[in-house]
């Protein structure tokens, strides 16, 4: 910047014009193609230079000055926000019987036979957003993310007219949650503008809403016609009401848009009637909806019903039937997954289904292609799928398209039943189908490139090592790289030193890399040399070991050394509550396979593994084994069990020496006697509720 002192007015003017052009080009490369053309540091330098010149020559500031653009510097991404309460999803119902089941489950969980009211409202097809207000001021807006951690999009949310900046008469802390969406007319106009400006158009209003909200530059969001409906809440310092509908009305009076088609229903039949009413209006609403959400109205009952791991027991989304389209099946490709499973994928003549172009569909496995489900029952009336078939595809929500039907009248002459390959198409190892397994699996293990690359993708994924700048795309590149390859997890941790040892072709000189991004990548890898035991176990990608079981194993064994010492001990593993034989055998198979074991050891040599403390659940019944017997009067069995489990207790069906507490209601018989004999603490339902603080 030393030349700045000597700039003449003319030079300054020309320089500001040049900077405006460069910064605008960098912005549009970033936003349009998702591929920044210059590094963050260079971008920042341009912006600083622009600001410095403007400070010296305020009169020369341009109307389109880049310093007027608000928001974080591009490519910094959004800050992460941990939700005060998780943002959950909804269980789906697809037909009237599913709705009746929902009502039935709610009643039986609550042991409730009297009248029960539900709200019914459209399910808006947008993206959910949590708005946090403290002392009446909007302080944070966060996207759902993975439900636990979302993205901080506060500045963008402030540009949405439907979102109040301040609330009057609201509780000190209110988190209003709802859906950001784009109306059909606004979507069509936006796409016209985008096309006229030579910018990318959106496939549907939902994508347009998501793309518009998740802009790093809030000015772009401000120019997009986004709307918001409030329909639920997160953390509250005091309740908004005693019922769902009262709370919705309260949000409305606080200044939020709530959906006008929300009604209170008193029977499951009412729910279905309202569903049909909304379905009939669907095409004329002016915005996309994909179903009707039913929620138990009484919030005290909602609280008793509680949550499963990712969905509330008190709500269900009754989806509209999936959209369908006919097209040609061009080919069946086989993909080999992380655990070696061979998955057939249909390549289709591209066709629009519900506003989205579909060119692939999942075919699951050979039984599915042959027209049988996992129990051997016919699907698609038993019709198999052959190359060249005329097939009907459907999309339900966000799921990968599937094949609903085959038109046998259009089947090409000479088409033969599809044969799954018996060898892996990637490494030619045998791919047998084991007894009880729905899929064929490649037996190549680490020698199979497809398994290798998928395992690495899993290794760097979010719940695992989560290495910034090393995602699926980069893994594919490094996996195929001749100079700086990553073939196994251990290779990730030698990347920087191998690069340093190679004077000829440094990573930083490559296309797509630069000084800054290479340094960032190495730093991100370095930062993950220290890793929690739970993440490490999950990252290994062992079949049947998901995030939950990895964390269970980590909490049980505490340290890597202890885990490894027991990872081949079937009896020890299966003694852990929540670890079954399938999982244990899969772990043993991985740890006794010499090649796998060598790869694991090579990785671990690069790591510092942080031990995991045993579950720090402060509930008084955490870790206790409890048994319920006799009649419970204040809750149903299902409810009692769910609550005990939520507090970290194990609920067993019979009394044994392992039992810690027996909760005995009236009519308790043999179990109470057995407990007395074994000297087990026996209490009644009220004492139990007092114990758990209910
Ligand atoms: S209630 C605890 N109500 O659907 C769950 N969700 O599939 C609270 N959604 O993530 C959600 N319209 O983004 C609720 N009227 C509505 C909704 C709605 C759309 C979305 C929401 C949620 C997803 C679940």
XYZ file of C-alpha atoms and ligand atoms in Angstrom:
718
model
C 0.000 0.000 0.000
C 2.999 2.247 0.037
C 2.131 3.634 -3.404
C -1.106 5.038 -1.991
C 0.536 8.161 -0.620
C 1.535 9.251 -4.083
C -1.697 8.495 -5.958
C -3.080 11.391 -7.970
C -6.787 11.983 -8.126
C -7.023 10.543 -11.635
C -4.991 7.516 -10.709
C -7.166 6.983 -7.628
C -10.314 7.120 -9.717
C -8.959 4.594 -12.207
C -7.748 2.378 -9.399
C -11.143 2.414 -7.638
C -12.788 1.382 -10.910
C -10.305 -1.460 -11.333
C -10.810 -2.644 -7.742
C -14.600 -2.526 -8.090
C -14.314 -4.721 -11.178
C -11.941 -7.215 -9.568
C -13.981 -7.514 -6.388
C -17.240 -7.889 -8.304
C -15.675 -10.628 -10.450
C -14.422 -12.438 -7.361
C -17.853 -12.143 -5.740
C -19.697 -13.530 -8.692
C -17.189 -16.348 -9.196
C -17.719 -17.256 -5.586
C -21.474 -16.980 -5.482
C -22.266 -18.181 -8.970
C -19.945 -21.091 -9.470
C -19.066 -21.813 -5.851
C -15.436 -21.620 -6.955
C -13.489 -18.588 -5.813
C -10.897 -17.461 -8.301
C -8.672 -15.690 -5.813
C -7.591 -16.591 -2.303
C -9.287 -15.110 0.763
C -6.150 -13.202 1.620
C -5.945 -11.633 -1.842
C -9.621 -10.765 -1.705
C -9.174 -9.106 1.670
C -6.180 -7.175 0.358
C -8.264 -5.823 -2.540
C -10.998 -4.724 -0.160
C -8.508 -3.059 2.185
C -6.855 -1.231 -0.672
C -10.231 -0.049 -1.902
C -11.155 1.208 1.574
C -7.825 2.995 1.994
C -8.193 4.853 -1.288
C -11.761 5.809 -0.449
C -10.567 7.138 2.903
C -8.080 9.408 1.160
C -10.456 10.526 -1.600
C -13.972 10.324 -0.127
C -15.400 12.255 -3.057
C -14.299 9.538 -5.471
C -16.264 6.793 -3.748
C -18.250 5.000 -6.445
C -21.968 4.374 -6.399
C -21.218 0.660 -6.711
C -18.406 0.798 -4.161
C -17.403 -2.675 -2.933
C -17.076 -1.253 0.586
C -20.859 -0.858 0.676
C -21.333 -4.602 0.492
C -22.017 -5.975 3.923
C -21.426 -9.457 5.251
C -18.529 -11.644 6.144
C -15.624 -11.835 3.746
C -16.446 -14.346 1.051
C -15.504 -17.969 1.553
C -15.203 -17.605 5.277
C -18.458 -19.512 5.354
C -20.958 -19.043 8.146
C -20.145 -19.303 11.809
C -21.586 -22.393 13.454
C -24.272 -22.126 16.102
C -25.204 -24.835 18.585
C -28.980 -24.900 19.010
C -30.150 -24.391 22.574
C -32.611 -27.208 21.883
C -32.079 -29.548 18.930
C -34.046 -28.855 15.746
C -35.765 -32.126 15.044
C -37.464 -33.566 12.035
C -40.869 -35.163 11.733
C -41.991 -38.714 11.331
C -43.977 -39.256 8.125
C -47.418 -40.713 7.523
C -48.315 -41.669 3.971
C -51.943 -42.750 4.189
C -55.035 -42.678 6.361
C -54.009 -45.842 8.166
C -50.691 -44.266 9.188
C -52.625 -41.343 10.660
C -54.893 -43.682 12.612
C -51.750 -45.449 13.862
C -50.280 -42.150 14.973
C -53.388 -41.329 17.026
C -53.361 -44.862 18.417
C -49.685 -44.642 19.439
C -50.190 -41.286 21.128
C -53.152 -42.638 23.070
C -51.491 -45.831 24.108
C -48.302 -44.041 25.145
C -50.337 -41.667 27.293
C -52.871 -44.254 28.349
C -55.475 -41.737 27.217
C -58.881 -42.752 25.970
C -60.869 -39.520 26.183
C -61.013 -36.725 23.639
C -57.686 -35.586 22.254
C -57.165 -32.469 20.150
C -54.588 -31.923 17.449
C -53.608 -28.952 15.350
C -53.357 -29.503 11.599
C -51.387 -27.125 9.403
C -49.627 -27.200 6.024
C -46.102 -28.536 5.887
C -44.217 -25.740 4.161
C -41.602 -26.853 1.663
C -38.778 -24.471 2.480
C -35.995 -24.570 5.016
C -36.298 -24.229 8.740
C -34.875 -21.314 10.639
C -34.540 -20.608 14.361
C -34.884 -16.968 15.442
C -33.622 -16.099 18.886
C -34.868 -12.957 20.605
C -33.409 -11.705 23.855
C -35.209 -8.881 25.642
C -37.295 -8.321 22.534
C -34.374 -8.025 20.127
C -33.497 -10.432 17.352
C -30.019 -11.617 18.330
C -29.524 -14.711 16.247
C -30.923 -16.597 13.280
C -29.668 -20.102 12.628
C -30.379 -22.729 10.000
C -31.180 -26.270 11.057
C -27.820 -27.743 9.977
C -27.568 -31.256 11.363
C -30.195 -30.477 13.993
C -27.603 -29.866 16.721
C -25.426 -27.270 15.034
C -26.629 -24.879 12.354
C -25.261 -21.875 10.514
C -25.436 -18.364 11.801
C -27.397 -16.430 9.159
C -28.510 -13.552 11.387
C -27.588 -10.742 9.016
C -29.417 -12.449 6.172
C -32.516 -13.119 8.255
C -32.679 -9.440 9.184
C -33.367 -8.657 5.525
C -36.574 -10.751 5.455
C -39.654 -8.569 5.837
C -41.716 -11.273 7.592
C -39.120 -11.509 10.378
C -39.579 -8.865 13.087
C -36.382 -7.229 14.352
C -37.958 -6.457 17.697
C -40.807 -7.925 19.718
C -42.952 -6.105 22.214
C -44.247 -7.884 25.293
C -42.369 -11.117 24.572
C -40.684 -13.317 27.187
C -37.042 -12.372 27.878
C -35.815 -15.289 25.785
C -37.894 -16.563 22.868
C -36.721 -18.737 20.068
C -39.301 -18.735 17.294
C -38.866 -21.442 14.686
C -40.454 -21.747 11.314
C -39.910 -22.047 7.605
C -38.269 -19.694 5.141
C -39.847 -20.135 1.710
C -40.328 -18.421 -1.622
C -43.732 -17.868 -3.223
C -44.301 -19.230 -6.744
C -44.672 -15.817 -8.366
C -41.534 -14.481 -6.692
C -39.652 -17.602 -7.707
C -40.652 -17.237 -11.357
C -39.699 -13.545 -11.397
C -36.369 -14.271 -9.708
C -35.502 -16.932 -12.270
C -36.327 -14.518 -15.093
C -34.029 -11.902 -13.558
C -31.283 -14.446 -13.003
C -31.509 -15.691 -16.579
C -31.506 -12.140 -17.979
C -28.384 -11.354 -15.947
C -26.719 -14.541 -17.148
C -26.750 -15.949 -13.619
C -27.771 -19.386 -12.497
C -31.458 -20.212 -12.210
C -32.996 -22.409 -9.535
C -34.678 -25.785 -9.967
C -37.539 -25.049 -7.583
C -38.668 -22.510 -4.956
C -37.132 -24.508 -2.121
C -33.666 -24.457 -3.690
C -34.113 -20.783 -4.477
C -35.036 -20.054 -0.851
C -32.106 -22.070 0.492
C -29.667 -20.550 -1.982
C -30.897 -17.064 -1.177
C -30.768 -17.405 2.587
C -27.336 -18.979 2.587
C -25.622 -16.082 0.857
C -22.445 -14.811 2.421
C -23.403 -11.334 1.312
C -26.596 -10.243 3.076
C -27.257 -7.709 0.323
C -27.936 -10.551 -2.073
C -30.366 -12.093 0.401
C -32.019 -8.709 0.790
C -32.693 -8.607 -2.942
C -34.409 -12.016 -2.845
C -38.106 -12.231 -2.032
C -38.013 -14.535 1.000
C -40.892 -15.133 3.385
C -41.290 -16.800 6.746
C -44.021 -18.747 8.561
C -43.624 -19.377 12.312
C -44.895 -22.768 13.499
C -42.908 -23.884 16.541
C -40.372 -22.711 19.099
C -37.115 -23.649 20.785
C -35.847 -22.222 24.060
C -38.306 -20.016 25.968
C -37.877 -18.242 29.298
C -41.619 -18.686 29.834
C -44.248 -20.585 27.855
C -46.054 -18.891 24.991
C -49.250 -20.691 25.891
C -50.650 -23.889 27.325
C -51.512 -25.359 23.953
C -50.072 -25.493 20.468
C -52.781 -23.278 19.011
C -52.550 -20.708 21.818
C -48.790 -20.549 21.274
C -49.271 -20.045 17.555
C -51.729 -17.248 18.261
C -49.222 -15.697 20.615
C -46.548 -15.774 17.905
C -49.043 -14.153 15.586
C -49.744 -11.360 18.049
C -45.997 -10.860 18.473
C -45.893 -10.005 14.776
C -45.067 -13.281 13.034
C -46.821 -14.695 10.010
C -48.525 -17.930 10.955
C -50.196 -20.157 8.415
C -53.884 -19.246 7.958
C -54.771 -22.873 7.207
C -53.934 -23.983 10.755
C -56.970 -25.498 12.491
C -57.778 -27.366 15.667
C -59.127 -30.905 15.134
C -60.803 -33.120 17.680
C -60.742 -36.524 16.024
C -58.519 -38.362 13.549
C -61.412 -38.081 11.071
C -61.213 -34.272 11.429
C -57.519 -34.455 10.622
C -58.186 -36.331 7.402
C -60.931 -33.902 6.411
C -58.595 -30.969 6.878
C -55.867 -32.824 4.978
C -58.210 -33.180 1.985
C -59.206 -29.488 2.240
C -55.582 -28.396 2.174
C -54.721 -30.864 -0.586
C -57.524 -29.421 -2.720
C -56.102 -25.921 -2.272
C -52.506 -26.954 -2.780
C -52.206 -25.772 -6.379
C -53.671 -22.331 -5.657
C -51.845 -21.472 -2.417
C -49.035 -19.736 -4.257
C -46.262 -21.533 -2.374
C -45.077 -25.138 -2.115
C -46.313 -27.419 0.613
C -45.638 -31.126 0.779
C -48.077 -32.367 3.369
C -50.019 -31.548 6.518
C -48.473 -31.593 10.006
C -50.531 -32.833 12.943
C -49.470 -31.932 16.489
C -50.947 -32.870 19.858
C -52.472 -29.604 21.023
C -52.002 -29.845 24.771
C -48.395 -28.913 25.590
C -48.472 -30.815 28.871
C -49.252 -33.935 26.863
C -46.518 -33.050 24.360
C -44.095 -32.886 27.259
C -45.156 -36.317 28.475
C -44.866 -37.762 24.983
C -41.380 -36.353 24.494
C -39.007 -37.319 21.715
C -37.451 -40.277 20.021
C -33.873 -39.723 18.872
C -34.717 -37.386 15.991
C -38.486 -36.895 15.997
C -41.144 -35.885 18.515
C -43.754 -38.486 19.496
C -46.404 -35.779 19.497
C -46.333 -34.839 15.811
C -46.500 -36.424 12.406
C -46.210 -35.123 8.842
C -48.948 -36.538 6.616
C -47.266 -36.294 3.228
C -48.984 -35.726 -0.084
C -48.556 -38.594 -2.515
C -45.226 -38.571 -4.303
C -44.999 -37.105 -7.767
C -44.591 -39.589 -10.575
C -43.160 -39.613 -14.097
C -42.452 -42.220 -16.755
C -39.056 -42.560 -18.423
C -36.617 -45.032 -19.962
C -34.100 -47.096 -17.993
C -30.878 -46.620 -19.953
C -28.391 -48.567 -17.869
C -27.762 -50.139 -14.495
C -24.466 -49.133 -12.892
C -22.972 -50.786 -9.841
C -21.594 -48.602 -7.084
C -19.337 -50.098 -4.453
C -19.773 -48.583 -1.032
C -17.579 -48.168 1.999
C -18.416 -51.583 3.371
C -18.138 -53.249 -0.027
C -21.873 -53.422 -0.719
C -22.652 -53.521 -4.438
C -25.531 -51.102 -5.046
C -27.245 -51.057 -8.417
C -28.156 -47.561 -9.632
C -30.593 -46.885 -12.475
C -29.406 -44.425 -15.112
C -32.524 -42.866 -16.555
C -33.416 -40.748 -19.508
C -33.652 -37.402 -17.666
C -37.225 -36.551 -16.694
C -38.807 -33.835 -14.554
C -40.483 -35.120 -11.399
C -42.094 -32.483 -9.216
C -39.932 -29.700 -10.617
C -36.626 -31.528 -10.359
C -34.764 -33.249 -13.169
C -34.145 -36.863 -12.281
C -31.576 -38.982 -14.078
C -30.693 -41.606 -11.454
C -32.741 -43.801 -9.183
C -31.729 -46.240 -6.505
C -32.360 -49.914 -7.209
C -31.251 -51.121 -3.742
C -30.281 -54.720 -4.473
C -30.951 -57.694 -6.715
C -34.186 -58.688 -4.979
C -35.578 -55.214 -5.504
C -34.720 -55.417 -9.200
C -36.318 -58.851 -9.375
C -39.547 -57.490 -7.844
C -39.238 -58.818 -4.268
C -38.894 -57.008 -0.955
C -36.580 -58.052 1.869
C -39.120 -60.618 3.087
C -39.521 -62.152 -0.350
C -42.932 -60.532 -0.856
C -43.724 -59.156 -4.324
C -43.265 -55.422 -4.966
C -44.522 -53.639 -8.144
C -46.872 -56.653 -8.443
C -43.775 -58.781 -8.765
C -42.618 -57.068 -11.974
C -38.843 -57.171 -12.431
C -36.777 -54.341 -13.929
C -34.855 -54.876 -17.162
C -32.547 -52.733 -19.259
C -34.506 -50.561 -21.673
C -37.701 -50.796 -19.598
C -40.213 -47.948 -19.486
C -40.289 -47.191 -15.745
C -42.252 -44.926 -13.460
C -40.106 -42.909 -11.044
C -41.205 -41.076 -7.933
C -39.718 -38.708 -5.437
C -41.029 -38.427 -1.919
C -39.566 -35.412 -0.150
C -35.832 -35.227 -0.366
C -35.228 -38.918 -0.807
C -33.421 -40.345 -3.798
C -35.873 -41.226 -6.557
C -37.199 -44.755 -6.696
C -38.932 -46.896 -9.282
C -42.615 -47.368 -8.617
C -43.708 -49.351 -11.638
C -42.707 -50.943 -14.937
C -44.813 -50.880 -18.100
C -44.501 -54.445 -19.376
C -46.274 -53.567 -22.635
C -43.330 -51.335 -23.522
C -40.611 -53.822 -22.633
C -38.039 -54.133 -25.461
C -38.208 -57.499 -27.175
C -35.447 -59.816 -26.100
C -34.884 -58.044 -22.746
C -33.603 -60.559 -20.212
C -33.756 -60.514 -16.399
C -30.959 -58.454 -14.887
C -28.002 -60.369 -13.443
C -26.019 -58.805 -10.596
C -22.282 -59.215 -11.148
C -20.636 -61.836 -8.953
C -17.330 -60.005 -8.914
C -16.595 -56.460 -7.843
C -16.626 -54.156 -10.878
C -13.913 -52.018 -9.272
C -11.318 -54.554 -8.133
C -12.521 -57.882 -9.556
C -12.557 -59.554 -6.137
C -15.367 -62.057 -5.593
C -18.574 -60.389 -4.412
C -20.666 -63.094 -2.782
C -23.996 -62.627 -1.079
C -23.885 -63.864 2.483
C -26.777 -65.696 4.096
C -29.273 -63.160 5.385
C -27.614 -60.225 3.595
C -29.640 -58.358 0.977
C -26.606 -57.271 -1.003
C -23.509 -58.754 -2.591
C -20.317 -57.507 -1.021
C -16.880 -57.071 -2.492
C -14.349 -59.098 -0.512
C -11.426 -56.934 -1.639
C -11.327 -54.876 1.564
C -8.456 -52.417 1.449
C -7.320 -53.502 -2.017
C -10.614 -52.352 -3.523
C -10.223 -48.744 -4.706
C -13.938 -48.037 -4.391
C -14.031 -49.158 -0.764
C -10.800 -47.292 -0.139
C -12.080 -43.972 -1.395
C -15.481 -44.345 0.293
C -13.825 -45.181 3.584
C -11.653 -42.109 3.320
C -14.701 -39.952 2.576
C -16.318 -41.371 5.668
C -13.109 -40.852 7.633
C -13.078 -37.100 6.950
C -16.846 -36.660 7.250
C -18.615 -34.553 9.811
C -19.095 -36.902 12.764
C -15.648 -38.402 12.148
C -12.419 -36.406 11.645
C -14.280 -33.525 10.028
C -11.204 -32.001 8.406
C -11.934 -28.580 6.970
C -10.922 -28.309 3.341
C -10.680 -32.083 2.957
C -14.117 -33.160 1.803
C -15.335 -35.855 -0.574
C -14.160 -33.911 -3.636
C -10.620 -33.437 -2.359
C -10.446 -37.061 -1.193
C -11.252 -38.233 -4.712
C -8.538 -35.991 -6.073
C -5.866 -37.090 -3.603
C -6.874 -40.738 -3.916
C -6.117 -40.626 -7.637
C -3.053 -38.427 -7.236
C 0.265 -39.849 -8.424
C 2.537 -37.373 -6.628
C 0.842 -36.796 -3.291
C -1.580 -39.699 -2.883
C -3.896 -40.361 0.045
C -4.787 -44.050 -0.045
C -5.307 -44.730 3.658
C -6.236 -42.561 6.649
C -2.609 -42.561 7.833
C -1.601 -40.884 4.562
C -3.605 -37.814 5.546
C -1.268 -37.206 8.448
C 1.881 -37.503 6.348
C 0.571 -35.215 3.619
C 2.385 -32.080 4.803
C 5.714 -33.842 5.376
C 5.519 -35.628 2.025
C 4.800 -32.304 0.381
C 7.770 -30.747 2.154
C 9.985 -33.594 0.923
C 8.983 -33.028 -2.665
C 10.812 -30.047 -4.114
C 9.416 -30.429 -7.622
C 5.689 -30.127 -7.434
C 4.459 -28.421 -4.330
C 0.774 -28.593 -3.536
C 0.592 -24.799 -3.231
C 1.555 -24.431 -6.899
C -1.297 -26.539 -8.133
C -4.466 -25.403 -9.788
C -7.119 -24.946 -7.134
C -4.540 -24.609 -4.352
C -2.414 -21.675 -3.346
C -0.229 -20.633 -0.477
C -3.173 -19.790 1.760
C -5.408 -22.745 1.085
C -2.527 -25.223 1.338
C -1.442 -23.751 4.655
C -5.067 -23.874 5.821
C -5.439 -27.499 4.797
C -2.248 -28.561 6.580
C -3.318 -26.641 9.676
C -6.762 -28.291 9.606
C -5.133 -31.733 9.402
C -2.696 -30.826 12.160
C -5.571 -29.736 14.373
C -7.115 -33.197 14.079
C -4.046 -35.097 15.187
C -5.702 -34.876 18.568
C -9.033 -36.641 18.396
C -11.658 -37.983 20.777
C -11.885 -41.744 21.136
C -15.541 -41.754 20.052
C -14.835 -39.921 16.804
C -11.888 -42.158 16.071
C -13.908 -45.352 16.512
C -16.664 -43.985 14.296
C -14.145 -42.776 11.693
C -12.705 -46.263 11.203
C -15.806 -46.994 9.166
C -16.314 -50.478 10.505
C -19.583 -51.982 9.343
C -22.423 -51.648 11.895
C -20.434 -49.135 13.972
C -22.373 -45.887 13.625
C -21.987 -42.738 15.661
C -24.142 -43.990 18.502
C -22.381 -47.309 18.921
C -18.971 -45.659 18.541
C -19.764 -43.321 21.378
C -21.149 -46.216 23.433
C -17.908 -48.155 22.940
C -15.803 -45.087 23.696
C -17.666 -44.365 26.898
C -17.441 -47.994 27.944
C -13.737 -48.506 27.307
C -12.558 -44.956 27.961
C -9.153 -45.224 26.311
C -7.871 -46.497 22.985
C -5.597 -49.048 24.685
C -8.477 -50.466 26.657
C -10.738 -50.530 23.605
C -8.139 -52.338 21.482
C -7.517 -54.831 24.257
C -11.188 -55.827 24.147
C -12.104 -55.251 20.506
C -11.655 -58.933 19.703
C -13.362 -60.255 22.820
C -16.897 -61.301 21.896
C -18.046 -61.899 25.466
C -16.720 -58.585 26.715
C -18.220 -56.649 23.813
C -21.658 -58.202 23.968
C -21.836 -57.611 27.708
C -22.154 -53.892 26.897
C -25.750 -52.809 26.879
C -26.531 -51.764 23.317
C -23.827 -53.878 21.664
C -25.234 -56.896 19.873
C -23.555 -59.823 18.254
C -23.633 -58.388 14.737
C -21.749 -55.305 15.792
C -19.308 -57.271 17.960
C -18.550 -59.722 15.168
C -17.990 -56.919 12.725
C -15.493 -55.266 15.099
C -13.725 -58.552 15.655
C -13.524 -59.153 11.909
C -11.894 -55.751 11.405
C -9.420 -56.077 14.270
C -8.362 -59.631 13.411
C -7.835 -58.919 9.713
C -4.068 -58.311 9.428
C -4.292 -55.689 6.659
C -7.062 -53.760 8.429
C -5.249 -53.943 11.711
C -2.039 -52.683 10.141
C -3.888 -49.733 8.591
C -5.490 -48.889 11.950
C -2.157 -49.116 13.789
C -0.449 -46.971 11.158
C -3.127 -44.321 11.615
C -3.091 -44.386 15.394
C 0.686 -43.866 15.413
C 0.015 -40.332 14.145
C -2.662 -39.464 16.681
C -3.134 -38.302 20.215
C -6.382 -39.893 21.328
C -8.320 -38.167 24.057
C -10.013 -40.552 26.455
C -13.747 -40.296 26.986
C -15.089 -40.069 30.500
C -17.919 -42.397 31.397
C -21.386 -40.969 30.695
C -21.680 -37.855 32.808
C -25.371 -38.149 33.356
C -26.262 -36.474 36.605
C -29.648 -38.123 36.835
C -29.924 -40.217 39.994
C -30.974 -43.269 37.991
C -28.345 -43.072 35.245
C -26.752 -46.459 34.707
C -29.257 -48.215 36.979
C -31.213 -51.233 35.826
C -34.874 -50.856 36.676
C -37.907 -53.094 36.285
C -41.548 -51.973 36.257
C -44.243 -54.322 37.486
C -47.883 -54.181 38.458
C -50.236 -51.429 37.364
C -48.847 -47.947 36.819
C -51.402 -45.256 37.501
C -49.726 -42.012 36.518
C -48.209 -43.135 33.246
C -48.266 -45.998 30.797
C -45.582 -48.649 30.603
C -44.287 -47.236 27.337
C -44.058 -43.779 28.822
C -42.378 -45.032 31.985
C -39.827 -46.931 29.941
C -39.089 -44.035 27.586
C -38.629 -41.644 30.483
C -36.393 -43.960 32.443
C -34.263 -44.535 29.374
C -34.067 -40.831 28.651
C -32.567 -40.455 32.142
C -29.918 -43.033 31.405
C -31.504 -46.025 33.158
C -31.789 -49.468 31.611
C -35.265 -50.943 31.668
C -35.323 -54.721 31.990
C -38.278 -57.061 31.656
C -37.462 -59.355 34.531
C -35.865 -59.185 37.953
C -32.373 -60.585 38.350
C -29.285 -60.005 40.461
C -28.459 -57.151 38.046
C -31.645 -55.236 38.917
C -31.120 -52.068 40.966
C -34.691 -50.882 41.477
C -38.098 -52.497 41.136
C -40.988 -50.096 40.675
C -44.030 -52.002 41.798
C -47.575 -50.799 41.257
C -50.748 -52.414 42.628
C -51.097 -56.067 41.693
C -47.346 -56.719 41.597
C -46.744 -60.452 42.038
C -43.866 -62.771 41.372
C -41.413 -60.013 40.409
C -41.901 -58.272 43.732
C -41.336 -61.560 45.557
C -38.202 -62.243 43.559
C -36.907 -58.724 44.296
C -37.580 -59.168 48.006
C -35.677 -62.435 47.948
C -32.700 -60.770 46.240
C -32.838 -57.748 48.545
C -33.524 -55.332 45.668
C -34.805 -51.852 46.396
C -38.562 -51.868 45.715
C -40.520 -48.605 45.512
C -43.938 -47.508 44.301
C -44.725 -45.279 41.361
C -44.885 -42.060 43.402
C -41.530 -42.734 45.013
C -40.096 -43.403 41.573
C -41.463 -40.123 40.207
C -40.045 -38.294 43.218
C -36.711 -39.997 42.656
C -36.504 -38.823 39.048
C -37.768 -35.387 40.002
C -40.962 -35.594 37.944
S -42.961 -28.694 13.235
C -40.128 -30.953 16.272
N -44.464 -27.652 11.401
O -40.564 -30.022 8.182
C -40.435 -30.697 14.841
N -42.325 -28.427 10.742
O -39.776 -32.825 8.263
C -40.875 -29.318 14.618
N -41.819 -28.040 8.388
O -37.570 -29.580 9.912
C -41.279 -29.091 13.234
N -43.698 -27.061 7.873
O -38.437 -27.633 8.518
C -43.292 -28.231 11.659
N -45.906 -26.640 9.916
C -44.735 -27.208 10.168
C -43.758 -27.399 9.168
C -42.558 -28.013 9.493
C -42.526 -27.458 7.412
C -40.486 -28.630 8.178
C -39.459 -28.273 9.210
C -38.948 -29.579 9.740
C -39.350 -30.533 8.674
C -39.546 -31.913 9.245
